[in-house]
Structures are given as structure tokens and as C-alpha cells.
Short mmCIF file of C-alpha atoms and ligand atoms in Angstrom, two decimals:
data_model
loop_
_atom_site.label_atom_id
_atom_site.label_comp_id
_atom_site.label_asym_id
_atom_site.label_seq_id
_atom_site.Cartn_x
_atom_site.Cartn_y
_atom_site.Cartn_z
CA UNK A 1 -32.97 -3.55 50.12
CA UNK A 2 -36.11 -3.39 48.34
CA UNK A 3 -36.12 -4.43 45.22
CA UNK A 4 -37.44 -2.85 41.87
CA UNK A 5 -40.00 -4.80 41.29
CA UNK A 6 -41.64 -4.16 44.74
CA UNK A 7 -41.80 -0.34 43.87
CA UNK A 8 -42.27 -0.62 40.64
CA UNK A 9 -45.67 -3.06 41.54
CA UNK A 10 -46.24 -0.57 44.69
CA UNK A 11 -46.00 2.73 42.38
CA UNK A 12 -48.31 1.62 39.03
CA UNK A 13 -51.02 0.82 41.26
CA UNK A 14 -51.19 4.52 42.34
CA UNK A 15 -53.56 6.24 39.69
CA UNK A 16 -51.79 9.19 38.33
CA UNK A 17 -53.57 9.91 34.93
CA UNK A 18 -52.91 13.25 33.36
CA UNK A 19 -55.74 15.57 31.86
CA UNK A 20 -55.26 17.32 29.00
CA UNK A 21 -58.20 19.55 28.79
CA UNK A 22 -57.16 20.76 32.79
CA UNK A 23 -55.86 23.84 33.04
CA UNK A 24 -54.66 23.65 36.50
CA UNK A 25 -50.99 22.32 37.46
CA UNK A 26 -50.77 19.51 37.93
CA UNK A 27 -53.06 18.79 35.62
CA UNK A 28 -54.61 16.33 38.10
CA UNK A 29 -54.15 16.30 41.79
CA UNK A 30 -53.50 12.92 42.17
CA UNK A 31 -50.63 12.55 40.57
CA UNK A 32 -49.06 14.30 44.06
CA UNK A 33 -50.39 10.99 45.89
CA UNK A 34 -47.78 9.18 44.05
CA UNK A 35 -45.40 12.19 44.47
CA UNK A 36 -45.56 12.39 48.32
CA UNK A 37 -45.39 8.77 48.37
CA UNK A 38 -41.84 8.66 46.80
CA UNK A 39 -40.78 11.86 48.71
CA UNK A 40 -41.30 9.53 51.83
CA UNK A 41 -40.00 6.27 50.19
CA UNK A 42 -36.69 8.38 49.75
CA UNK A 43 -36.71 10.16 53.25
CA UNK A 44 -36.85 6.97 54.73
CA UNK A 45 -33.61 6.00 52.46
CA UNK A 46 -32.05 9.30 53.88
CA UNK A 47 -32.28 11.24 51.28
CA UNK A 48 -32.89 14.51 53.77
CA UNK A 49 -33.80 16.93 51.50
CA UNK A 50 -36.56 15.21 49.23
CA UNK A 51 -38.98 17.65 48.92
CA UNK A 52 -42.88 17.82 46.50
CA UNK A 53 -42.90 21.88 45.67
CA UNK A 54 -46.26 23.37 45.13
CA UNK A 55 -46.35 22.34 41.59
CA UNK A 56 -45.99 18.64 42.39
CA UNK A 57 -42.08 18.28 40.71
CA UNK A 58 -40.01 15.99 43.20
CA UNK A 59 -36.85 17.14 43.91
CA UNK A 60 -33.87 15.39 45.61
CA UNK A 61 -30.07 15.13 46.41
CA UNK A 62 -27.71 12.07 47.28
CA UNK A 63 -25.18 14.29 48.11
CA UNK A 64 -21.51 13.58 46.96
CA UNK A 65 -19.19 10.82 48.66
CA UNK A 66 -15.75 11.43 46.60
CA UNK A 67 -13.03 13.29 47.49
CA UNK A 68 -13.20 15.69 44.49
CA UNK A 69 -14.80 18.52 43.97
CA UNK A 70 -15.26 19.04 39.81
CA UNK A 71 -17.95 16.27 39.55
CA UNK A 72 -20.50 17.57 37.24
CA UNK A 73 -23.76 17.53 38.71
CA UNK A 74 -26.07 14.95 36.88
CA UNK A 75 -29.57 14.50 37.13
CA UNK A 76 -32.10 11.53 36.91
CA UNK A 77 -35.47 12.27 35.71
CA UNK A 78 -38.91 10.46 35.39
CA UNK A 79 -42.49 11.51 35.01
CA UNK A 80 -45.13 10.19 37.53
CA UNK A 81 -48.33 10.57 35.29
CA UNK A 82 -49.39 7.99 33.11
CA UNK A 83 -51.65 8.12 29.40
CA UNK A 84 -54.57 9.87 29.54
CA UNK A 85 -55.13 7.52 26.21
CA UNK A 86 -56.21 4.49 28.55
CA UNK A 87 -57.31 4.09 31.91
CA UNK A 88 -54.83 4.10 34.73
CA UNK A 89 -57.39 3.34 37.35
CA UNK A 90 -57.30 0.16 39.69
CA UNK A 91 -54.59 -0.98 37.99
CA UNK A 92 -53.68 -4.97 38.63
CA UNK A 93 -50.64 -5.98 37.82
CA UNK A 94 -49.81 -9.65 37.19
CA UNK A 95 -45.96 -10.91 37.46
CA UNK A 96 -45.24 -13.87 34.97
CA UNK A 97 -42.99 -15.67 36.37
CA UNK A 98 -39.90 -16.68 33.84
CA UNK A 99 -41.98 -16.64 31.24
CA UNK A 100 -42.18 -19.47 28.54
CA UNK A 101 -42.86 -17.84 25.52
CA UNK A 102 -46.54 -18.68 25.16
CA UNK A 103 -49.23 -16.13 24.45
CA UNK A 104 -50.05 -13.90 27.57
CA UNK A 105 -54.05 -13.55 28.16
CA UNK A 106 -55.00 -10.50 30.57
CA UNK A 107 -57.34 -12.15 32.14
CA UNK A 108 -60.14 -9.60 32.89
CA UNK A 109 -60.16 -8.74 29.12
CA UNK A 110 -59.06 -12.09 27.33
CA UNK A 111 -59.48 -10.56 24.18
CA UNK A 112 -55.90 -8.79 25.13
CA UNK A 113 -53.18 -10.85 24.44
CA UNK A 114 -49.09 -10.20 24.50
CA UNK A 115 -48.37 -12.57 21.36
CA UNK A 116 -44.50 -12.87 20.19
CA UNK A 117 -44.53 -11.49 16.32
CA UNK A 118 -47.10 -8.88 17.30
CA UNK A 119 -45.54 -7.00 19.79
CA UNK A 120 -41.38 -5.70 19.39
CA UNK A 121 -38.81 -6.96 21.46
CA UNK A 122 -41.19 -9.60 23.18
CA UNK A 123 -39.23 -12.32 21.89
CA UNK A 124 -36.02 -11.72 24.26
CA UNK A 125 -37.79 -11.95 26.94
CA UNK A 126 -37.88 -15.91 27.12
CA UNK A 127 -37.22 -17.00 30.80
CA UNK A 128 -37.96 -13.32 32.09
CA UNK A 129 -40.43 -12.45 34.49
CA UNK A 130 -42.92 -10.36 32.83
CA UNK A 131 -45.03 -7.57 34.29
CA UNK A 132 -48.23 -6.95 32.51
CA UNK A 133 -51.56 -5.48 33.82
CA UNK A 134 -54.77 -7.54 33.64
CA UNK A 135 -56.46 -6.39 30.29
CA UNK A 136 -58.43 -3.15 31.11
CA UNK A 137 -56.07 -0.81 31.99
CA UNK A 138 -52.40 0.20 31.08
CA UNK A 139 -49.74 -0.80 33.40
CA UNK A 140 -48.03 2.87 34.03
CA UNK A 141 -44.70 0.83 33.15
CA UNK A 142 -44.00 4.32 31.24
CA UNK A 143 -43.13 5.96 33.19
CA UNK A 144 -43.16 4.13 36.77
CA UNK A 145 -40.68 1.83 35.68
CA UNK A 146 -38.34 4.54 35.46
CA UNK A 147 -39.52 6.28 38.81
CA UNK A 148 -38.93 2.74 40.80
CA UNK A 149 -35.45 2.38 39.18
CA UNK A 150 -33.76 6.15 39.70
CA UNK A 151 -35.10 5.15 43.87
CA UNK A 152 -33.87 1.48 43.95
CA UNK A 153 -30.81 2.87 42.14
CA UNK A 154 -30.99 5.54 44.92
CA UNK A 155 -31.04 2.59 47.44
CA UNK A 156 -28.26 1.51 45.92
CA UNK A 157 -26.03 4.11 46.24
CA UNK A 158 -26.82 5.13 49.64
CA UNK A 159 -25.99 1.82 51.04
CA UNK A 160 -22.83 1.45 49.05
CA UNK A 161 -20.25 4.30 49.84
CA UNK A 162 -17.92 2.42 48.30
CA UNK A 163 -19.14 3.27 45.32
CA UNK A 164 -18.23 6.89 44.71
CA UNK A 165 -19.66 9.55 43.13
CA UNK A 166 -20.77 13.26 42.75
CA UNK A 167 -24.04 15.23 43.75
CA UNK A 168 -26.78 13.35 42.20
CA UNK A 169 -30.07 15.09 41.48
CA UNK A 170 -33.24 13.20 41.90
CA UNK A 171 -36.03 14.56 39.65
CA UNK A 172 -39.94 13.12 39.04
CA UNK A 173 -41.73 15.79 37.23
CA UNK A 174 -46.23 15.95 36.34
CA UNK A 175 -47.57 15.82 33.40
CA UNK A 176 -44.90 14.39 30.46
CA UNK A 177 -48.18 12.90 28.97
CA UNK A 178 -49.85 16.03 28.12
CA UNK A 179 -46.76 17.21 27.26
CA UNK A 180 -46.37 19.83 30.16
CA UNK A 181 -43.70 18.23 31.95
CA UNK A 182 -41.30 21.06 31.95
CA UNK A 183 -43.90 23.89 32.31
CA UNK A 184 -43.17 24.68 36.11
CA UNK A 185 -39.68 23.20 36.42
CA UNK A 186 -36.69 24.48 38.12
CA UNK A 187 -33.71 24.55 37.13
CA UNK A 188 -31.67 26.81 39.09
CA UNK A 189 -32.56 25.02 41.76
CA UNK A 190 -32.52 21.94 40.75
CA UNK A 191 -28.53 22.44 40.06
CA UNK A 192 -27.67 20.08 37.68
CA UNK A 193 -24.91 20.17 34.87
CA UNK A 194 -26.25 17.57 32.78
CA UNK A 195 -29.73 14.53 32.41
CA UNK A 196 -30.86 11.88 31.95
CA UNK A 197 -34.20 11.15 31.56
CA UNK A 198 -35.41 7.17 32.55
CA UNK A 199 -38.11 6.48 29.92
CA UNK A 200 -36.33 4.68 27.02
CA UNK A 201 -37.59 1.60 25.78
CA UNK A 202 -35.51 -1.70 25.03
CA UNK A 203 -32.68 -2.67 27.44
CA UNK A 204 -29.15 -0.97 26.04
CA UNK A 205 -30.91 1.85 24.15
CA UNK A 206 -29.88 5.57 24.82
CA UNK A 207 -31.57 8.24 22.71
CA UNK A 208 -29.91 10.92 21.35
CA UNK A 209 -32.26 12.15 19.34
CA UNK A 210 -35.77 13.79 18.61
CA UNK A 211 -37.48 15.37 16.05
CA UNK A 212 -37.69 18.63 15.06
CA UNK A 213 -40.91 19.91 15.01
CA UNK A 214 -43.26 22.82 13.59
CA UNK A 215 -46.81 23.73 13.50
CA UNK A 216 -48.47 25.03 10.24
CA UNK A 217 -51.64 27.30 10.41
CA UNK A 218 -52.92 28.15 6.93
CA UNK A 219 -56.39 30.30 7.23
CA UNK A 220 -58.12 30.51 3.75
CA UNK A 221 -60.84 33.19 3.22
CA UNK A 222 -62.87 32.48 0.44
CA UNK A 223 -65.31 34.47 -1.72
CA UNK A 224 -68.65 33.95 0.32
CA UNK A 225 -71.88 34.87 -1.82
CA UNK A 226 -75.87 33.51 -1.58
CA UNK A 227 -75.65 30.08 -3.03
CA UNK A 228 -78.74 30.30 -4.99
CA UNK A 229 -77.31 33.64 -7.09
CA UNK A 230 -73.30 32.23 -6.59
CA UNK A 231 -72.58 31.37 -10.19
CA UNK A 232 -69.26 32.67 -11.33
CA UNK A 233 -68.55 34.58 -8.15
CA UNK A 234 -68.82 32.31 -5.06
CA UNK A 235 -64.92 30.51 -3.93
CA UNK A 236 -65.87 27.99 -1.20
CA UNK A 237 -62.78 28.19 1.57
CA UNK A 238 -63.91 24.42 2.65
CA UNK A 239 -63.21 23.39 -1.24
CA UNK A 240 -60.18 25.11 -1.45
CA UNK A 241 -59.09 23.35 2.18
CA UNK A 242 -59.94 19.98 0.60
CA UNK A 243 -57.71 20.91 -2.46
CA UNK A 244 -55.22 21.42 -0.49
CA UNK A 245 -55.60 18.24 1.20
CA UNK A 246 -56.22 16.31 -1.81
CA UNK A 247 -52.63 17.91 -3.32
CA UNK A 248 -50.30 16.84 -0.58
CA UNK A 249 -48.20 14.17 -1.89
CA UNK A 250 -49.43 10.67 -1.52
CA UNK A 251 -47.46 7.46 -0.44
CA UNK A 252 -44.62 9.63 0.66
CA UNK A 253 -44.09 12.56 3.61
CA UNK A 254 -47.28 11.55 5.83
CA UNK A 255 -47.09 9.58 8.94
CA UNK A 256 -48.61 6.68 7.71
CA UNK A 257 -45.65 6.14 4.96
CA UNK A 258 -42.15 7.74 6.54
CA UNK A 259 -39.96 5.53 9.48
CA UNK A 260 -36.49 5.94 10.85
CA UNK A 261 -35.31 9.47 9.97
CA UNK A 262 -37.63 10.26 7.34
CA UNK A 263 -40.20 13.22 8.23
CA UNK A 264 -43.65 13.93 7.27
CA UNK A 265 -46.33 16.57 7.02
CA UNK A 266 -49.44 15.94 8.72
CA UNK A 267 -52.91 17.63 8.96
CA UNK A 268 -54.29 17.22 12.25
CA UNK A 269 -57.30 19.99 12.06
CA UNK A 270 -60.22 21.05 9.84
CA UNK A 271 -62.30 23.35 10.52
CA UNK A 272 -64.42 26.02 8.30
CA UNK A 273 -67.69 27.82 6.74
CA UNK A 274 -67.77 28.63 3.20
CA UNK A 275 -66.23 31.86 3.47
CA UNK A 276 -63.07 31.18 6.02
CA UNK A 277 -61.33 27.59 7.03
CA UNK A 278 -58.43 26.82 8.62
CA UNK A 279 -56.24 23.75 8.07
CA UNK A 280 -53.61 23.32 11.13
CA UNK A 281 -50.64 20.81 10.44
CA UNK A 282 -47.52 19.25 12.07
CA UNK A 283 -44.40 19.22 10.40
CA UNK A 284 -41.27 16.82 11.51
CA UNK A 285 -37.93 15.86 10.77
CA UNK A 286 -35.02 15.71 12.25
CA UNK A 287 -33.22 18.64 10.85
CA UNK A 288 -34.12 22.03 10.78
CA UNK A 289 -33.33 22.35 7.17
CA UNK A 290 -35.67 19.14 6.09
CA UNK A 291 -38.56 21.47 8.26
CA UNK A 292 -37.75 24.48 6.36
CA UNK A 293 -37.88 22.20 2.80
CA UNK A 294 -41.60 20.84 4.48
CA UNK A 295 -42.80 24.02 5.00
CA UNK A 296 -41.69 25.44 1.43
CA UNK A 297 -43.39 22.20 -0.11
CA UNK A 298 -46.43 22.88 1.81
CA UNK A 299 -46.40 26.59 1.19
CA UNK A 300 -45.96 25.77 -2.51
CA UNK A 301 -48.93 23.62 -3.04
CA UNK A 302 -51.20 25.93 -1.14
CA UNK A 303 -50.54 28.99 -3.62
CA UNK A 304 -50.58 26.66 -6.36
CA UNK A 305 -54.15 25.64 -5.45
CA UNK A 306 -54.73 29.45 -5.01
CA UNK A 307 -54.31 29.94 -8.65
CA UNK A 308 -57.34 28.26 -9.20
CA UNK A 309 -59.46 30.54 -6.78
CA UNK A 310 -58.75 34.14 -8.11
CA UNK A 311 -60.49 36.30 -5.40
CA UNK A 312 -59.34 33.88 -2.28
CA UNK A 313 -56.62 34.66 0.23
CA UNK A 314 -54.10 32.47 2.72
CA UNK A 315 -52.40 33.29 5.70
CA UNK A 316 -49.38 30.73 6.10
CA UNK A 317 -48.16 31.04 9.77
CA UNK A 318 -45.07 28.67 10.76
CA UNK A 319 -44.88 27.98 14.88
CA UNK A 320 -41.89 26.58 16.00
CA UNK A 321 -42.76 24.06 18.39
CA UNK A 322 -39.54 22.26 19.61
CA UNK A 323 -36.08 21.29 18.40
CA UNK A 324 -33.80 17.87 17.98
CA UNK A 325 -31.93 17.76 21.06
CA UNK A 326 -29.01 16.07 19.09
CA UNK A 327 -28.31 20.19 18.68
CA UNK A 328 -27.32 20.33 22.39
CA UNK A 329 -25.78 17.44 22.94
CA UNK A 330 -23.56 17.54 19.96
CA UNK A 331 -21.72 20.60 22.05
CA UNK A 332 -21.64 17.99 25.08
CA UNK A 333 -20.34 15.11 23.74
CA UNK A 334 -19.23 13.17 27.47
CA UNK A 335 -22.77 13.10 28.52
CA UNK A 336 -23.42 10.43 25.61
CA UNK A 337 -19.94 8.75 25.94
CA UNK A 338 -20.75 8.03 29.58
CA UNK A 339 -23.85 6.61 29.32
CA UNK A 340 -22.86 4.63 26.48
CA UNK A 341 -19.69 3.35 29.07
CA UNK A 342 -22.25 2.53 31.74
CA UNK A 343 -24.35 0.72 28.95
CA UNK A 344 -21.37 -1.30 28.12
CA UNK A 345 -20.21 -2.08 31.96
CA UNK A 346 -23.34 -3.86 33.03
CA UNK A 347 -23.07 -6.19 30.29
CA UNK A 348 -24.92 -4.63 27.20
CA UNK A 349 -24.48 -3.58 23.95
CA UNK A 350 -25.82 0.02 23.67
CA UNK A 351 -27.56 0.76 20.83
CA UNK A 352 -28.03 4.50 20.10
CA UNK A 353 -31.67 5.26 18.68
CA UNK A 354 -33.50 8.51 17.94
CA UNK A 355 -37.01 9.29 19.08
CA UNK A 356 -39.86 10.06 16.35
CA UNK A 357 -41.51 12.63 18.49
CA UNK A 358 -40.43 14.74 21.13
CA UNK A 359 -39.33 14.53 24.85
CA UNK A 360 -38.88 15.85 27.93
CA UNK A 361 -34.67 15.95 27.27
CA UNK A 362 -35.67 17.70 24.21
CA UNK A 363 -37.36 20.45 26.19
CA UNK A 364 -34.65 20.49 29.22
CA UNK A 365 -31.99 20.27 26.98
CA UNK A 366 -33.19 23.29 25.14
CA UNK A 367 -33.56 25.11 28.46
CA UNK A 368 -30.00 24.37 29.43
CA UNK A 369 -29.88 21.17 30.86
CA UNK A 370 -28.45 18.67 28.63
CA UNK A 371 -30.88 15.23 28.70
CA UNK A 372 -30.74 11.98 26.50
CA UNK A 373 -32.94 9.33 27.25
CA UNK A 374 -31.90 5.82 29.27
CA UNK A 375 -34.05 2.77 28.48
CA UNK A 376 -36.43 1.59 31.65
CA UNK A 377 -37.14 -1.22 29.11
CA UNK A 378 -41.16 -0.28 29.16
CA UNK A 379 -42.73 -1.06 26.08
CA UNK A 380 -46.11 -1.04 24.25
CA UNK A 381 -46.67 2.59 25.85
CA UNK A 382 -50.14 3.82 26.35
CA UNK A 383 -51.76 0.52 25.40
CA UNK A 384 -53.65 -2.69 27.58
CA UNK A 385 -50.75 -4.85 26.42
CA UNK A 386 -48.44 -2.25 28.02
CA UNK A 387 -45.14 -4.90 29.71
CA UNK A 388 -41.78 -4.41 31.07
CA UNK A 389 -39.75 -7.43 32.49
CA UNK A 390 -38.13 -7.33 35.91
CA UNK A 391 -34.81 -8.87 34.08
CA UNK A 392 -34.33 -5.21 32.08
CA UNK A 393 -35.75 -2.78 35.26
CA UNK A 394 -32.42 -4.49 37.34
CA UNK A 395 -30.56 -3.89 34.08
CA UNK A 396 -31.78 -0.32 33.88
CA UNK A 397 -30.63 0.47 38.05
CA UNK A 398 -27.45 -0.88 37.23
CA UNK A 399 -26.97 1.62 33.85
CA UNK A 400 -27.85 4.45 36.35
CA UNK A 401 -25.42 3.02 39.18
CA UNK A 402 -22.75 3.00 36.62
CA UNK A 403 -23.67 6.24 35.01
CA UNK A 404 -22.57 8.20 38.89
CA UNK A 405 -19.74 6.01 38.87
CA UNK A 406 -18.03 6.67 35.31
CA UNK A 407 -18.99 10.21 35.80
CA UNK A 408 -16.84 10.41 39.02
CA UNK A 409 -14.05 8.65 37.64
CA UNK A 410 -13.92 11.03 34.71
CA UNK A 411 -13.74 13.76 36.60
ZN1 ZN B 501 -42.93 8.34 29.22
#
């Protein structure tokens, strides 16, 4: 058997940084370098048909080894690419061995350091052996901790037959990180009843959970005239923008001041001339209704700023961007209650979360295939200090292990 750590190490030193200004799919090619690697990795375990299509998805069966024939289907999923945020070049990562506690230096940038009290759940990890890269680049532990675990889980199962279970679908999808991860997939033949994705953070989480989210184009058009002969007539669109701006409410419904399940509104463009600018925004929660109340609050301090600028005009245009996933899986309640089981039989306390942004799940599960998130205990995403301890990747194969098993049995 190899173990996790040996793929894991093997797989994050593979550079397989997304693009998001490429418009080609994947939106870099070597992300497939990665992807035909693990296609081989899990030939040589026997998985027979593990196939890269021309879009770079992974796809791949353990075929059943119970006696019964209504096992659902369930599928594993990771993402191959890493950040385009920071660098996932040359990565070097650096194993601390059952780990004292002290402050971590990344050696070939000693200004990073993993510090307990700065960075979450660091303080469990006392005695664990720590994976970390060596202070220039990210470690690719999100999402190539998950990868390595669905294949050493994978190894698992293919070289215990006692362990029964159904069809098991195998899938490592492009280009999560630029948020195109389900832009090419296939479902149909992929086959599955229900997902998981791998790519949760702290060991015993499952999330259920995402927000719901809208985008919010308002285009102003202004009253343009000659500045030098604009008295009483001219309506600047780029003052009414900053009115706008300056109206939202402060301390309250912005990024910067909401956690848990509160949601926000958030302008994330600007752009004008005096005559015509456009503000774009984002607008989360977690329930449809707390969008809709967003959107009216939004809407209602644009027109009152309007009054103010007699001649000017808005165009308000709401774009539904994605949906809480709770939505779906509230109609398939066993695909939480088993993965909580499996939480609970290797040992851990599951602790259900919800996701401040959106996912993958959220996407598949809106497409029809049902997805909460498993932890693959990465944390510090996207940064240098990026970590993930060998202790909680063994934790995470044995969740999915479980997870076949309990589905089995329930059937
Ligand atoms: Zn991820």
C-alpha cells in the first residue's frame, strides 16, 4: 500500500495552476499532467476503466463487490488545479515530523511563519506531522489532499473485498479555482446517484451548506453637458455612483462586518464617464428570501439617491448566480445521515458547517447530483502558510472507506 502522504507529497509537486483570464478548457494544459498521472496511478491499482476525456475531467469506477443490486451509486470528487492567487510552481514540501507546537519558519521565505493563535485549528495538531510548503509557494493541499485520499481510499478498497460496497465513481475535475469546475462535466456518464466532494477543511466537518448568491448590475446615465457652461443642468453618473456607495449601510451587510449566516452586499466594480457608470455588486445569504430583501435594500437606496438627480436614469439588473445546496439536499436527507455515520465510525465527532461562498456540490447538486462537502483537513487555502497534517488525510480515507461501507449496508 502506498500511503497518503506519498501521493499527496508526489501530487502537490505537480504544477497545476488555473488561469482565469484563459479561455480555453482546461484553462491550463498542465493541469492534465497531474490528470494522466492519477489515471495511471489508478490503472495500476486496477481500476480498468480510468479514463482523462478531452476536457481533462478524470473519470473512474471500482466496480461493486456486494451481492445486492439497489446500492446507490456515489461519487467522490476533487479538483486537480490549485490558486491562481499564489504560485503553485516548484513547489517543496517539508514534512514536520510530530510536531511540537513551536512556530513553523518556511525556510526559503522566513518571514512566513505557521504560529498557533494566528492560524485556526493549528493548535490540535500537537504531535502531528505537519505538511507545509517552504515559504514561496502554496502547498496545493486544497485540493491535492483530497485527490491523494479518494486514490489511497481507492487502494483501500480494492485490496479489501471484504469490505463491501456498491459502484463507486471516481471523479477529479479542472478548474474549481476559477470557478469552472463543472463547465464540461458529465453526468450521464458519470452515473452517479449521489457526491461527495473531498475539499472540506477541519477533520469531522461535512458541509451542508453554501450561500446563495446574486449579481447586481446598476448602469446610471447621467445628464452629460460642457463643464465650463454645466451650471444647473449637468448630473455627473460617477457622483451619483459614489452616492450610492457612500449610502450603503455601514458597519452592517458588507463583507468586512457579517460571519456565520449573516449575508452582505458587496461592490466589486466601478467603472464610468460623467455621463454613464456602472456599479456591479455581489449579493449573499443563505436564503433566497434574505437575497430578495438585499436586492430590495439595494434597489431602494439607489432610487432614493435618484431623487436627488432629476434628469438621471438606472437600470437595476438582478443575475442569479448560484443557489444554497442545503435546497437539494434537504429532499435527500440519507446522503448527510451517512456521511455523518462514517464521520462518527472512524472515531470523530462530525460537526456540520456551512460554506460562505460557493462550491462545486453547490453547482452539481443543482445539476442533479446531490454533493456535500467531506473535510481533507487542508487549511489556510490559497496562502504560503497553506498546511494539512498527515494525522487528518488518514482520518479523511477512512471517512470515505466508511462512507461505501454504510451506504451498502443501508441499502
Ligand atoms: Zn478547493
Amino acid at each position: 500500500m502506498t500511503s497518503v502522504l506519498e501521493r499527496f507529497l508526489r501530487y502537490v509537486q505537480i504544477d497545476t495552476q488555473s488561469d482565469p483570464n484563459s479561455e480555453s478548457f482546461p484553462s491550463t494544459a498542465k493541469q492534465r499532467n497531474l490528470s494522466n498521472q492519477l489515471v495511471v496511478e489508478l490503472q495500476e491499482l486496477g481500476v480498468t476503466d480510468a479514463h482523462v476525456d478531452e476536457h481533462g475531467y478524470v473519470y473512474a469506477t471500482i466496480p461493486s463487490n456486494s451481492d445486492k443490486t439497489d446500492i446507490p451509486v456515489i461519487c467522490f470528487c476533487s479538483h486537480v488545479d490549485t490558486s491562481p492567487d499564489v504560485s503553485g510552481a516548484y513547489v517543496k514540501p517539508i514534512v514536520h515530523h510530530n510536531w511540537d507546537g513551536s512556530d513553523i519558519v518556511l525556510p526559503d521565505d522566513t518571514s512566513q511563519v505557521l504560529r498557533i493563535g494566528e492560524l485556526h485549528d493549528l493548535d490540535q495538531q500537537i504531535g502531528n506531522d505537519i505538511v507545509t510548503a517552504s515559504g514561496t509557494t502554496l502547498l496545493g493541499a486544497d485540493n491535492k489532499a483530497g485527490v491523494a485520499e479518494i486514490v489511497a481510499a481507492a487502494e483501500f478498497l480494492l485490496a479489501n473485498p471484504a469490505v463491501k460496497h456498491g459502484d463507486i465513481k471516481i471523479l477529479f475535475t479542472p478548474d474549481e479555482e476559477v470557478g469552472r469546475g463543472t463547465e464540461k462535466v458529465d453526468l450521464v456518464k458519470l452515473g452517479a446517484d449521489y457526491g461527495y466532494t473531498v475539499d472540506g477543511e477541519a477533520i469531522g466537518t461535512l458541509e451542508d451548506e453554501t450561500f446563495s448568491a446574486d449579481g447586481v448590475k446598476i448602469t446610471i446615465h447621467g445628464v452629460s453637458t460642457h463643464p465650463g457652461y454645466a451650471i444647473g443642468k449637468l448630473e455627473n453618473a460617477l457622483k451619483i455612483a459614489a452616492d450610492i456607495l457612500a449610502a450603503l449601510p455601514k458597519g452592517s451587510l458588507s463583507p468586512e462586518s457579517t460571519e456565520d449566516k449573516q449575508g452582505f452586499i458587496h461592490p466589486v466594480q466601478m467603472e464610468g464617464i460623467q455621463e454613464k457608470a456602472t456599479l456591479v455588486f455581489i449579493i449573499r445569504d443563505f436564503s433566497v428570501s434574505g437575497l430578495h430583501k438585499k436586492e430590495a435594500l439595494l434597489k431602494q437606496i439607489t432610487d432614493q439617491v435618484l431623487t436627488n438627480y432629476p434628469g438621471s436614469s438606472v437600470e437595476f439588473k438582478v443575475q442569479e448566480q448560484y443557489r444554497n445546496m442545503k435546497e437539494i439536499l434537504d429532499q435527500h436527507p440519507q446522503v448527510i445521515e451517512n456521511a455523518l455515520s462514517a464521520i462518527k465510525m472512524a472515531g470523530l465527532d462530525p460537526i456540520l458547517q456551512s460554506i460562505r461562498g460557493g462550491t462545486d456540490g453547490s453547482r452539481l447538486s443543482f445539476m442533479g447530483l446531490p454533493c456535500p462537502n467531506i473535510f481533507a483537513g487542508e487549511h489556510a487555502f490559497h496562502s504560503r502558510l497553506e498546511w494539512v497534517s498527515v494525522q487528518d488525510m488518514e482520518k479523511a480515507v477512512e471517512v470515505i472507506v466508511n462512507l461505501c461501507q454504510v451506504w451498502e449496508q443501508k441499502a
